[in-house]
Coordinates of C-alpha atoms in Angstrom, one line a residue:
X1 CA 76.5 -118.9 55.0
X2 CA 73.2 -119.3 54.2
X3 CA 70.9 -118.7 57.5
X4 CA 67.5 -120.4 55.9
X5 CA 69.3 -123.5 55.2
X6 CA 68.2 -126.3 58.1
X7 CA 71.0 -128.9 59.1
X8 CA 69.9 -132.0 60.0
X9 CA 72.0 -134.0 62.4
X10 CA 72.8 -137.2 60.9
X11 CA 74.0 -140.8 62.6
X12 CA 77.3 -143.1 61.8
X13 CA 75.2 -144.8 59.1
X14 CA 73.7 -141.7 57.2
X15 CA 70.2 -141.9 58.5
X16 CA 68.3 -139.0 59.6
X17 CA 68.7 -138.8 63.4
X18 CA 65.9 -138.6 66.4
X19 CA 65.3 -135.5 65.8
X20 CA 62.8 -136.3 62.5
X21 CA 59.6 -137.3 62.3
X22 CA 59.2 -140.9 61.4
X23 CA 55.7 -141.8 60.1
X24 CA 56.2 -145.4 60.7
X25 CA 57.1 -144.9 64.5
X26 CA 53.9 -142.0 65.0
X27 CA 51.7 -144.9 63.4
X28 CA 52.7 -147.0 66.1
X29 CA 52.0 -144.7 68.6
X30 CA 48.6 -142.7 67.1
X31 CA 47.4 -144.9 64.3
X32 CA 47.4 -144.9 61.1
X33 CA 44.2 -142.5 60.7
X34 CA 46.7 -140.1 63.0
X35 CA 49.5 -139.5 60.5
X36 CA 46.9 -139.0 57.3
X37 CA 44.4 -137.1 59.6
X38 CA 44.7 -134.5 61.8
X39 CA 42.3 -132.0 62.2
X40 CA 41.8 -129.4 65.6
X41 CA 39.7 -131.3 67.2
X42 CA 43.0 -133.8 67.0
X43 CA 45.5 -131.7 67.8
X44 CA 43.9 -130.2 71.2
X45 CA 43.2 -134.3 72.3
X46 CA 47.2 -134.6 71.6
X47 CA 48.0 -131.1 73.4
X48 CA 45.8 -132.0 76.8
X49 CA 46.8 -135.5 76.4
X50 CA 50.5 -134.2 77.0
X51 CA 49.3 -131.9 79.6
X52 CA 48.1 -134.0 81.8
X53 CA 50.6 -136.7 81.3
X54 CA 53.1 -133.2 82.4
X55 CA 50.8 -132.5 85.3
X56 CA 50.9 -136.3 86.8
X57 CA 54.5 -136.1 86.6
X58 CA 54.9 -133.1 88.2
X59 CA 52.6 -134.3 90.6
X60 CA 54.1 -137.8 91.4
X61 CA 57.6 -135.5 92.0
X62 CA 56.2 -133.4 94.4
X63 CA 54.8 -136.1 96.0
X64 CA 57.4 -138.5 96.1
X65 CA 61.1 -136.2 95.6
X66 CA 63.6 -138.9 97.2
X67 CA 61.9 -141.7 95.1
X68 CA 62.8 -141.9 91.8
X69 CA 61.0 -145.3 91.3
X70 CA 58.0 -143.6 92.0
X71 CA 57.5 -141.1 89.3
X72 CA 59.6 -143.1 86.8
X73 CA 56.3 -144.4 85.0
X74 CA 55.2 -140.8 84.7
X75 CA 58.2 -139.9 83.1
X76 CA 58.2 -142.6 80.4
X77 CA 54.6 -141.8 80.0
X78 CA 55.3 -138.1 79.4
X79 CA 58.1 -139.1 77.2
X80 CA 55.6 -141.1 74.8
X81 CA 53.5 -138.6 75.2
X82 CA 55.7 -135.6 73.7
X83 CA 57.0 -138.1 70.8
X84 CA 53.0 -138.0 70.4
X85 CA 53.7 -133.9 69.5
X86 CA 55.5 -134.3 66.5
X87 CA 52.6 -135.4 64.8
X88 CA 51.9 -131.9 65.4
X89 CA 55.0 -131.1 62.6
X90 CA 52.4 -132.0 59.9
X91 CA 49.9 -129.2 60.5
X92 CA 51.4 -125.9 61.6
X93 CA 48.1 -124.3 60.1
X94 CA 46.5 -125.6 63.2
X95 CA 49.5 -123.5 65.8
X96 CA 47.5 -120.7 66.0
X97 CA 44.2 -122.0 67.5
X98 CA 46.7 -124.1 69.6
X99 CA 48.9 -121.4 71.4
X100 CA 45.9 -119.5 73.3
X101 CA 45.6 -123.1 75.3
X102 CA 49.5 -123.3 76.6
X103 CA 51.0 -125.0 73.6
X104 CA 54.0 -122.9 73.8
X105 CA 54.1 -122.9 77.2
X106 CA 53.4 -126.6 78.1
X107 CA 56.5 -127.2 75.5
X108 CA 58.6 -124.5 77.6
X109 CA 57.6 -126.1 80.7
X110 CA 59.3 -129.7 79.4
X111 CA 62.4 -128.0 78.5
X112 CA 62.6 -127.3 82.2
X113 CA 62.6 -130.4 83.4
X114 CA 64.8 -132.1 85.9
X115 CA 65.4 -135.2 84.0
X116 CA 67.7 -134.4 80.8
X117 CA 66.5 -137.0 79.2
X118 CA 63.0 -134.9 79.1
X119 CA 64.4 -131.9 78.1
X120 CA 66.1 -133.2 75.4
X121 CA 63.2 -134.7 74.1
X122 CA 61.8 -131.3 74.3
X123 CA 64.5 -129.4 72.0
X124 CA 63.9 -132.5 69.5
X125 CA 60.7 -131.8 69.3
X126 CA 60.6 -128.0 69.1
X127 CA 63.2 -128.4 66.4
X128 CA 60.7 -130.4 64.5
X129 CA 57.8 -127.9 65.5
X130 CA 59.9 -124.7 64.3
X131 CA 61.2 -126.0 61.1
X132 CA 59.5 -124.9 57.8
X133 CA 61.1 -124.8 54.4
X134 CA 57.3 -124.2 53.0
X135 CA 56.1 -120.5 52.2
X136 CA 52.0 -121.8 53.2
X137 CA 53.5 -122.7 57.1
X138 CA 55.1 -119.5 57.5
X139 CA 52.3 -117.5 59.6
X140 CA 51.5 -120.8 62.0
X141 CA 55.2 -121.1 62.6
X142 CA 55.5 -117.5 63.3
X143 CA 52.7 -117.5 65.7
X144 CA 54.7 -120.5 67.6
X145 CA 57.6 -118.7 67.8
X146 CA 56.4 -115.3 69.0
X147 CA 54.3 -117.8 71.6
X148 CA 57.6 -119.2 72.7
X149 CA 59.7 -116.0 73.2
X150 CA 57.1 -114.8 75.3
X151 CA 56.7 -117.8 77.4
X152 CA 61.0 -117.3 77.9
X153 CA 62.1 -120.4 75.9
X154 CA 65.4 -117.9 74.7
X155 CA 66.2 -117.6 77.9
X156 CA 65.5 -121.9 78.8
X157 CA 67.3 -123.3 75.5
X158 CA 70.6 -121.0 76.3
X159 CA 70.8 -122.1 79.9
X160 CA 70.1 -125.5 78.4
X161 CA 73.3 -125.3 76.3
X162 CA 75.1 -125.4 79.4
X163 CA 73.3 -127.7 81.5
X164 CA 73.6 -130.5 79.0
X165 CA 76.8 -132.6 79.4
X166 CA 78.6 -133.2 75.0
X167 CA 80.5 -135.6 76.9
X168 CA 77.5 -137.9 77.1
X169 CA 76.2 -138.7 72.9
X170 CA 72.5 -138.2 73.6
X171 CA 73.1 -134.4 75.7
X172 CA 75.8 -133.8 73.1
X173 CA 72.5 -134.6 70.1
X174 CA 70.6 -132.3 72.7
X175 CA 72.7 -129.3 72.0
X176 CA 72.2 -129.5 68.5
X177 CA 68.9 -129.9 68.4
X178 CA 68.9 -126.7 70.8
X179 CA 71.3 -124.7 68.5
X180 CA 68.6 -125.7 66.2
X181 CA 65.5 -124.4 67.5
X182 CA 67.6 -120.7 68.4
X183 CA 68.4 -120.8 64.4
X184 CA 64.5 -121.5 63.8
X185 CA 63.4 -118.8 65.9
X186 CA 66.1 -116.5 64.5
X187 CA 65.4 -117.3 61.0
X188 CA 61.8 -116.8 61.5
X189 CA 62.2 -113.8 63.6
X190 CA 65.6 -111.6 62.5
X191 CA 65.2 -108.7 65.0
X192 CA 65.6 -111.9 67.7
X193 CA 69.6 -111.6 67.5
X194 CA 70.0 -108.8 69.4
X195 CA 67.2 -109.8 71.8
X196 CA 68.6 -113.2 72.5
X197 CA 72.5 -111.7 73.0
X198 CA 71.2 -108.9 75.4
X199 CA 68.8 -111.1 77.7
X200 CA 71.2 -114.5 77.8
X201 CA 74.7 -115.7 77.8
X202 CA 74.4 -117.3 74.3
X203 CA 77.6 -115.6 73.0
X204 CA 79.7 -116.2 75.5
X205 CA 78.5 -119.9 75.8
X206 CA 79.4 -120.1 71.5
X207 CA 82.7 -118.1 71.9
X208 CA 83.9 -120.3 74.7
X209 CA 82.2 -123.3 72.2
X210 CA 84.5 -122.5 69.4
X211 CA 87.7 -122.6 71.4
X212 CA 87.6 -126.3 71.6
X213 CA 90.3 -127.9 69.7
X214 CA 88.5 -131.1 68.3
X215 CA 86.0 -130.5 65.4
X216 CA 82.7 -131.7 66.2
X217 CA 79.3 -131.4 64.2
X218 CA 78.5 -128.9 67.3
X219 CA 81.7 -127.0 67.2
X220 CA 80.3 -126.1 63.4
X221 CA 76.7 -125.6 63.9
X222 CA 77.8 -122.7 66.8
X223 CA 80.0 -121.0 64.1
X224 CA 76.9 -121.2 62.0
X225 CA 74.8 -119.5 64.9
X226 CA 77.7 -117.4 65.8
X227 CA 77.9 -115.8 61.6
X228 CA 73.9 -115.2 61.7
X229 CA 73.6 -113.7 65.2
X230 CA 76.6 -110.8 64.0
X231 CA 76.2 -110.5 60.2
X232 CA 73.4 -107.7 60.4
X233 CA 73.5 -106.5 64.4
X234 CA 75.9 -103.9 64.8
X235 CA 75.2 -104.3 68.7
X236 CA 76.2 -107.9 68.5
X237 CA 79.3 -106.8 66.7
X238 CA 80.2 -104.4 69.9
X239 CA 79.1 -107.0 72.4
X240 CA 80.8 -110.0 71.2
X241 CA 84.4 -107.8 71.3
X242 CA 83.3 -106.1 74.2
X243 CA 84.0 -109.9 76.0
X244 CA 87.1 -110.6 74.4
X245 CA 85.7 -112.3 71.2
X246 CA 88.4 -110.6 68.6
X247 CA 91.2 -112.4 70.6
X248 CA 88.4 -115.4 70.7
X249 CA 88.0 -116.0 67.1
X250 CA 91.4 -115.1 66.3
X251 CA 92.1 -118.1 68.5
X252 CA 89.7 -120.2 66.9
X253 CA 91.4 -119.4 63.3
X254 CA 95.0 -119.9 64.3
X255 CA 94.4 -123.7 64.5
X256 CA 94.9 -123.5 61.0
X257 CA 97.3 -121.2 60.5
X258 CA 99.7 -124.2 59.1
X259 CA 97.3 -127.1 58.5
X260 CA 93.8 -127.5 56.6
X261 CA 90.7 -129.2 57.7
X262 CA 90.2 -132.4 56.9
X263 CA 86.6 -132.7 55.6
X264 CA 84.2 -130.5 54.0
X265 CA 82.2 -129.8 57.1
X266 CA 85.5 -128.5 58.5
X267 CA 86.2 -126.3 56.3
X268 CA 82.8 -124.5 56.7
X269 CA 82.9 -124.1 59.7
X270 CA 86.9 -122.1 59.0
X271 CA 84.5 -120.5 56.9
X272 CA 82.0 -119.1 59.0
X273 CA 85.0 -118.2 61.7
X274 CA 86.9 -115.9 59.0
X275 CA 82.7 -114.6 58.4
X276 CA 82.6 -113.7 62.0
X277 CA 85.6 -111.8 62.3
X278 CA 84.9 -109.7 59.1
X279 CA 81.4 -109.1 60.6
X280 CA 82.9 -108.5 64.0
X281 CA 85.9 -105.9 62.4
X282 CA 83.3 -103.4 61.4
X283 CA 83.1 -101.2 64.6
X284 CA 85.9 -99.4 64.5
X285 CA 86.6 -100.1 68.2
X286 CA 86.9 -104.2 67.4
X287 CA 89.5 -103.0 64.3
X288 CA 91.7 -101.6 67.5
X289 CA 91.2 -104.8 69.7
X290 CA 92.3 -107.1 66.1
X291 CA 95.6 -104.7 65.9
X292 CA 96.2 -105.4 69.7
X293 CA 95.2 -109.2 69.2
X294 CA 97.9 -109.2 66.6
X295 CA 95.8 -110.4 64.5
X296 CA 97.6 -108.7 61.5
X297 CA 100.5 -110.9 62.2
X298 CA 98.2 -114.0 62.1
X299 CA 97.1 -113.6 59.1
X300 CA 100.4 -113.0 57.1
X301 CA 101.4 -115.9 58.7
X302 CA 98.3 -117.4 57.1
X303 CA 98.8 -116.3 53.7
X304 CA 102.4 -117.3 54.1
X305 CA 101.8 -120.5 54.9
X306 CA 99.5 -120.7 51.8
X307 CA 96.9 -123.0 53.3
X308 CA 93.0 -123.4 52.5
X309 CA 92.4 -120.2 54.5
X310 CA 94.9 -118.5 52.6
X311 CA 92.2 -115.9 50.9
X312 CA 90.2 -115.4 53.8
X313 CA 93.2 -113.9 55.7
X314 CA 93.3 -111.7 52.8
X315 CA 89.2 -110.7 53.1
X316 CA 89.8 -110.1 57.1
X317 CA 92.8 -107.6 56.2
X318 CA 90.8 -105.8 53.7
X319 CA 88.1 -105.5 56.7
X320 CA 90.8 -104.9 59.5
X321 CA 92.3 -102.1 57.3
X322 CA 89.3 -100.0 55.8
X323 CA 89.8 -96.8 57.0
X324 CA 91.8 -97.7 60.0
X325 CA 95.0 -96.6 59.3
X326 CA 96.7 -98.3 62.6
X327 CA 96.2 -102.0 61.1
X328 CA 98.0 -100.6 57.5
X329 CA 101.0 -98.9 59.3
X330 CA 101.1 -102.5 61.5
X331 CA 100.7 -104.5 58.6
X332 CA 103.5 -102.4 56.9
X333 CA 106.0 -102.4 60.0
X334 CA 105.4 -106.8 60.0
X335 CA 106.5 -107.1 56.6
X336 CA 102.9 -107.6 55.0
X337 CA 104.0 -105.7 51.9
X338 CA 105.7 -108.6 50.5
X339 CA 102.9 -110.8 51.0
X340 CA 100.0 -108.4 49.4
X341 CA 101.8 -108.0 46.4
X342 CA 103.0 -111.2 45.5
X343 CA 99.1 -112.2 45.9
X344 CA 98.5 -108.7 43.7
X345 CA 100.9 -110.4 40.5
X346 CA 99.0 -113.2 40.7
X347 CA 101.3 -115.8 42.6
X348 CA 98.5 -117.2 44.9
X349 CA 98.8 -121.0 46.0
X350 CA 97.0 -123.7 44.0
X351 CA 94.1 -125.6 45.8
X352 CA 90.8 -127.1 44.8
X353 CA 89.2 -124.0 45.7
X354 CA 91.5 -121.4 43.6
X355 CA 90.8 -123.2 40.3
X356 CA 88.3 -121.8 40.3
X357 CA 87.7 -118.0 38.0
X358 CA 85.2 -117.1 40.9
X359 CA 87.8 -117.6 43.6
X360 CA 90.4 -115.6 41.7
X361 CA 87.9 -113.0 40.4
X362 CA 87.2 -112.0 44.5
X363 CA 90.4 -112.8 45.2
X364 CA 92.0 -110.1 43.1
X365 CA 89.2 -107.6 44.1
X366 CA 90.1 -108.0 47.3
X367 CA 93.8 -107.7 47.3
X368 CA 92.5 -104.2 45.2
X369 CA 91.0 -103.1 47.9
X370 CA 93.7 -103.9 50.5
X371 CA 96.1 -101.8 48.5
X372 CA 93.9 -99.1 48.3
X373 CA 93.2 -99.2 51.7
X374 CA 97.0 -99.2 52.7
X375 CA 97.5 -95.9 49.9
X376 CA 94.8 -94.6 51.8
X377 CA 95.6 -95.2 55.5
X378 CA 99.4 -94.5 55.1
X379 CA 99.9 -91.0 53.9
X380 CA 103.6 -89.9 54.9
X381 CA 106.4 -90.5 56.6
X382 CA 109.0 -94.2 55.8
X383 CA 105.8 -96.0 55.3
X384 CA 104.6 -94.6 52.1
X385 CA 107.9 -94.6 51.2
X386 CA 108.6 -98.3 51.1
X387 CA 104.5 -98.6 50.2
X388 CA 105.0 -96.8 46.7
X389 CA 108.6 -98.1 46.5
X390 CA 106.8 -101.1 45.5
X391 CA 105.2 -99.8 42.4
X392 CA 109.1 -98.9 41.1
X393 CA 110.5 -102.4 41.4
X394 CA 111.1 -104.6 38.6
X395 CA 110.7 -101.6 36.0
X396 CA 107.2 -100.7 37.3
X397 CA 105.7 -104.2 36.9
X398 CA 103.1 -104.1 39.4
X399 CA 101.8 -100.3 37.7
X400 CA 102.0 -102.6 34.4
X401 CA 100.1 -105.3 36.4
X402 CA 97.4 -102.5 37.7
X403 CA 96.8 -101.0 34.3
X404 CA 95.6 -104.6 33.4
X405 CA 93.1 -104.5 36.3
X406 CA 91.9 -101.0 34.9
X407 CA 91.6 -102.3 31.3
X408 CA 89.7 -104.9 32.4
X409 CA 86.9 -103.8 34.9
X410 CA 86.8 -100.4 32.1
X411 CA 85.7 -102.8 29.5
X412 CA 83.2 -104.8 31.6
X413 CA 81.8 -101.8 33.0
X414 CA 81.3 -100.2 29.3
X415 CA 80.0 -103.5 28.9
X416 CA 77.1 -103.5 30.7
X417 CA 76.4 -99.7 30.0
X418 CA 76.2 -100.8 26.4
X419 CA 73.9 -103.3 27.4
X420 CA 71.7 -101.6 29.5
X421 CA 71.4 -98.4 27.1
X422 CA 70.4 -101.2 24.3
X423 CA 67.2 -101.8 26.5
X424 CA 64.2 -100.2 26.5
X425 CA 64.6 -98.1 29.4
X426 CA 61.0 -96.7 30.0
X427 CA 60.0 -100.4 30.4
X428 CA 63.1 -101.0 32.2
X429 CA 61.8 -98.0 34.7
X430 CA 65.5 -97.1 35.9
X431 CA 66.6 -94.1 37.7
X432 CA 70.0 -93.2 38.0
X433 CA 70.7 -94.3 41.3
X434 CA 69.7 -98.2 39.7
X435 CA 71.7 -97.3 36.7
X436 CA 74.7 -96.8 39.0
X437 CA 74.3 -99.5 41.0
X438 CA 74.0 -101.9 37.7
X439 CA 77.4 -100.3 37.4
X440 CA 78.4 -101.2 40.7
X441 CA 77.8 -105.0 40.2
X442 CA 79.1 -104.7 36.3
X443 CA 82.9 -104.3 38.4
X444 CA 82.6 -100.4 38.5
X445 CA 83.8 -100.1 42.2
X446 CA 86.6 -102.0 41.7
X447 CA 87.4 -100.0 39.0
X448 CA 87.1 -96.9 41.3
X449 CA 89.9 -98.1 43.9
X450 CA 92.2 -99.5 40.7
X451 CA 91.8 -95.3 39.6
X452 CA 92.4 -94.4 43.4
X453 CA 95.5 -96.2 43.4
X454 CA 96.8 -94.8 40.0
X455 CA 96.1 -91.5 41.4
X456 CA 98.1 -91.9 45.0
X457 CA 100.8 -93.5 42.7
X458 CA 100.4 -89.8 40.6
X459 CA 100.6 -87.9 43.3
X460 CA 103.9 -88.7 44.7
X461 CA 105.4 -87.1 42.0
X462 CA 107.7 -90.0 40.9
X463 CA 108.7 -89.1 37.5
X464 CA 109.8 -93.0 36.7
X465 CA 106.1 -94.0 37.7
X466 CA 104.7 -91.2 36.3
X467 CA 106.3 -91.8 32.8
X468 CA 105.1 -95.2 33.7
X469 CA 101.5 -94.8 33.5
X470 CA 101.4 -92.0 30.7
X471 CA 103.3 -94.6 28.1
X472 CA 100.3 -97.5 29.6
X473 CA 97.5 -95.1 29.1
X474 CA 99.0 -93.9 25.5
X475 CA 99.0 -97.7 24.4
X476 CA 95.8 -98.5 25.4
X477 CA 94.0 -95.1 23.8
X478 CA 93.4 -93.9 27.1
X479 CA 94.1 -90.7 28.9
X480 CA 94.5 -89.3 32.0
X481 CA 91.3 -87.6 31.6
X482 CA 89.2 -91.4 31.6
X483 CA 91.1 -91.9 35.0
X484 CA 90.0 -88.5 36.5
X485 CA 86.1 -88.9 35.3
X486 CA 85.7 -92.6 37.3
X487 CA 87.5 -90.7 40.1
X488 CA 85.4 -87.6 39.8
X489 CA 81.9 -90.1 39.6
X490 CA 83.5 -92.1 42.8
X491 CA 83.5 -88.9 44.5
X492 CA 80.1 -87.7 43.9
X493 CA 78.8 -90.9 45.3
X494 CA 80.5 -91.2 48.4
X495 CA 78.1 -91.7 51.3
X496 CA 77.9 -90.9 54.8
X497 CA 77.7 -94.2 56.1
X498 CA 80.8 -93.6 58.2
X499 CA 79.7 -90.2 59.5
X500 CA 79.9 -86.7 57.5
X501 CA 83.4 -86.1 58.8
X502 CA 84.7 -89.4 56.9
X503 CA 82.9 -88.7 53.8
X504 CA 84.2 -85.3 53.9
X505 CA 87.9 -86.6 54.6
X506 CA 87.3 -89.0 51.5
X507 CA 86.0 -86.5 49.5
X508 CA 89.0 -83.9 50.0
X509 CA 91.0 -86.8 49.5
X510 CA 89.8 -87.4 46.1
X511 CA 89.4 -84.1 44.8
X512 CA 93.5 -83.9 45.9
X513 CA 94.1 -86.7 43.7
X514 CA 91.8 -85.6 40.5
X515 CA 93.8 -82.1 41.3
X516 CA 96.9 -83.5 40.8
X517 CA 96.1 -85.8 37.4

């Protein structure tokens, strides 16, 4: 999911919704000279032409509390006077002479209104204000935003989420337009995501969003929010299992664990749920919690059931089972092993989506690393038993299957080395760390796990497999020597990203395998 890309909230017939400035509506209200024009000197008569109209209202409320007929000009004054603002859209060049004089916090101070209907106006406008898809608005649009987290608007639009009422259309357009402005400021602002989830409720409020059973353009736009706030914040990651959010999203998913969605905008949002749990798998705590959730089982029901979300069940195992050996032995003891390696020979279910080469490409990578990561995880005992028994059935088809792989990520990877050592390097200006990363992208880790799993399949000492793979090398000119070298470069460059004690368990690993080859 692609965080810098804006949704716009659209009505029954298409059009663009309140939310967007409409020049022939601002002319009516400022003049035509207003929309072609608008210089400082402008902008301020617009900004203290709001405040005041905020001040009477205030004013008129204090003064007459019980009375509702008695402010209720100043209120459709003020409104008119904030649709005024967006003319402010136009010119974010002008934001930073306008925050020193309250712009920020006069727009803060509307969101806080009693009357709904005013602070919705409010997170209409902002969401105009704080959308920029041009490079040349960037530092007025910044300055906006920084002006807005400090006057507390975070803190507003989330309690906002939960004061507005979806059951009434225009609050329900107000939430968007709110989850809108917190994906502005986050897109404009990164380090905001952990900022945002540490000060306010927003996760819980999205989490308990995304349980809802009907589909709804709001229900999407929070998975949207949900994907950006975890995909780089490890401490979102730990917060959102920390409340229960593994079992959460695992909920979310399992309305489709036997039927698809039935438009395109539903099947993003399945999208960005299966994005959230990867993101949310990565501390090693949540990977427990997923076990507990049994959200293993889930997802080979998933894959059974051979639906639209049949290959992200497979992307949330791979993540669920990277060096957690827990979720392999589960998924071994549930009868996963039939499932993974029917997917692994290539009998996946046929969909729009599958057709096409893409789709299968990550598919089978993925299913690659699964497998590798079950050979890794499970090392003795019954398991690894019935685990390698696999590689013997059917006269060693899937070892035939796997040597396929291995011809075919060797050869692109030679590929590109042939490509890249046919360039003029010095102009080129590559080190070897960018050479092996060019490698990387060329198919080369893949590669690594398909010569991982020929060596675990080594190391058991089966003589049928071993035969198996000598005769497969032999006919394709290979020998066990190519096999050893990608293992031997795989573990030279095995980082510490997972602490020095895991890279040294992978390495020792490794260096058993390239022993026994």
């Amino acid at each position: 999911m692609d965080p810098a890309h804006k949704r716009k909230r659209l009505d029954e017939n298409g059009a663009a919704a309140a939310g967007e400035v409409d020049l022939s509506a601002l002319e009516a209200a400022g003049g035509a000279d207003a929309v072609e024009v608008l210089d400082l000197r402008a902008a301020k008569r617009l900004l203290l032409g709001f405040e005041r109209r905020l001040r009477d209202n205030f004013e008129a409320r204090m003064k007459y509390p019980d009375d509702p007929a008695r402010f209720a000009d100043s209120e459709i004054a003020l409104h008119a006077e904030a649709e005024r603002l967006r003319l402010l859209a136009g010119a974010p060049e002008l934001f930073p002479d306008l925050v020193p004089i309250g712009f920020a916090s006069s727009l803060c101070s509307l969101l806080t209104h009693e009357n709904a209907d005013l602070a919705a106006a409010a997170a209409s406008l902002l969401a105009d204000l704080t959308d920029s898809d041009d490079p040349s608005d960037l530092a007025g649009v910044q300055a906006l935003a920084d002006a807005l987290v400090d006057a507390n608007a975070l803190d507003v639009l989330v309690s906002n989420l939960s004061r507005f009422s979806e059951a009434d259309p225009d609050e329900a357009e107000a939430v968007h337009h709110t989850l809108a402005v917190l994906e502005n400021l986050l897109d404009l602002r990164p380090h905001l995501a952990d900022a945002v989830c540490d000060r306010t409720k927003l996760l819980r409020w999205l989490l308990a969003r995304l349980k809802a059973r009907e589909f709804d353009a709001n229900k999407q736009y929070a998975s949207e929010i949900l994907a950006i706030l975890l995909q780089s914040s490890p401490a979102n990651q730990k917060r959102l299992g920390q409340m229960n959010g593994v079992d959460g999203l695992l909920q979310a998913v399992a309305m489709y664990k036997s039927k698809d969605p039935k438009t395109s905008d539903e099947e993003e949002m399945l999208e960005n749920l299966f994005d959230c749990l990867c993101c949310v798998l990565m501390p090693m705590e949540n990977k427990e919690r997923f076990v507990k959730a049994e959200g293993v089982e889930l997802m080979i029901i998933i894959m059974k059931q051979k639906k639209l979300a049949y290959s992200s069940a497979i992307r949330t195992l791979d993540f669920a089972m990277t060096r957690f050996p827990p979720a392999c032995e589960r998924f071994v003891d549930v009868l996963g092993l039939k499932t993974a390696f029917a997917a692994f020979m290539g009998k996946i279910p046929l969909n729009k989506k599958n057709k096409k080469e893409s789709y299968q490409e990550e598919l089978e990578e993925r299913i690659i690393s699964l497998i590798a990561s079950l050979l890794g995880g499970i090392t003795k005992g019954s398991r690894r038993i019935r685990l390698l028994g696999k590689f013997v059935e059917n006269e060693c088809e899937k070892i035939d299957r796997l040597m396929e792989f291995y011809i075919r990520y060797s050869d692109r990877v030679k590929e590109e080395m042939e490509r890249l050592d046919s360039l003029d390097l010095e102009d080129l200006e590559m080190d070897d760390d960018e050479r092996y990363n060019r490698k990387l992208e060329a198919g080369l880790y893949t590669l690594q796990l398909i010569a991982l799993i020929l060596g675990h399949i080594w190391l058991s000492g089966n003589s049928q497999m071993r035969t198996r793979i000598e005769l497969l090398l032999r006919q394709n000119k290979l020998t066990k020597q190519d096999v050893k070298d990608i293992l031997q470069e795989y573990h030279d460059n095995i980082g510490d990203l997972d602490g020095p004690e895991e890279k040294e368990r992978a390495q020792a690993r490794t260096k058993e395998i390239i022993a026994a080859l």
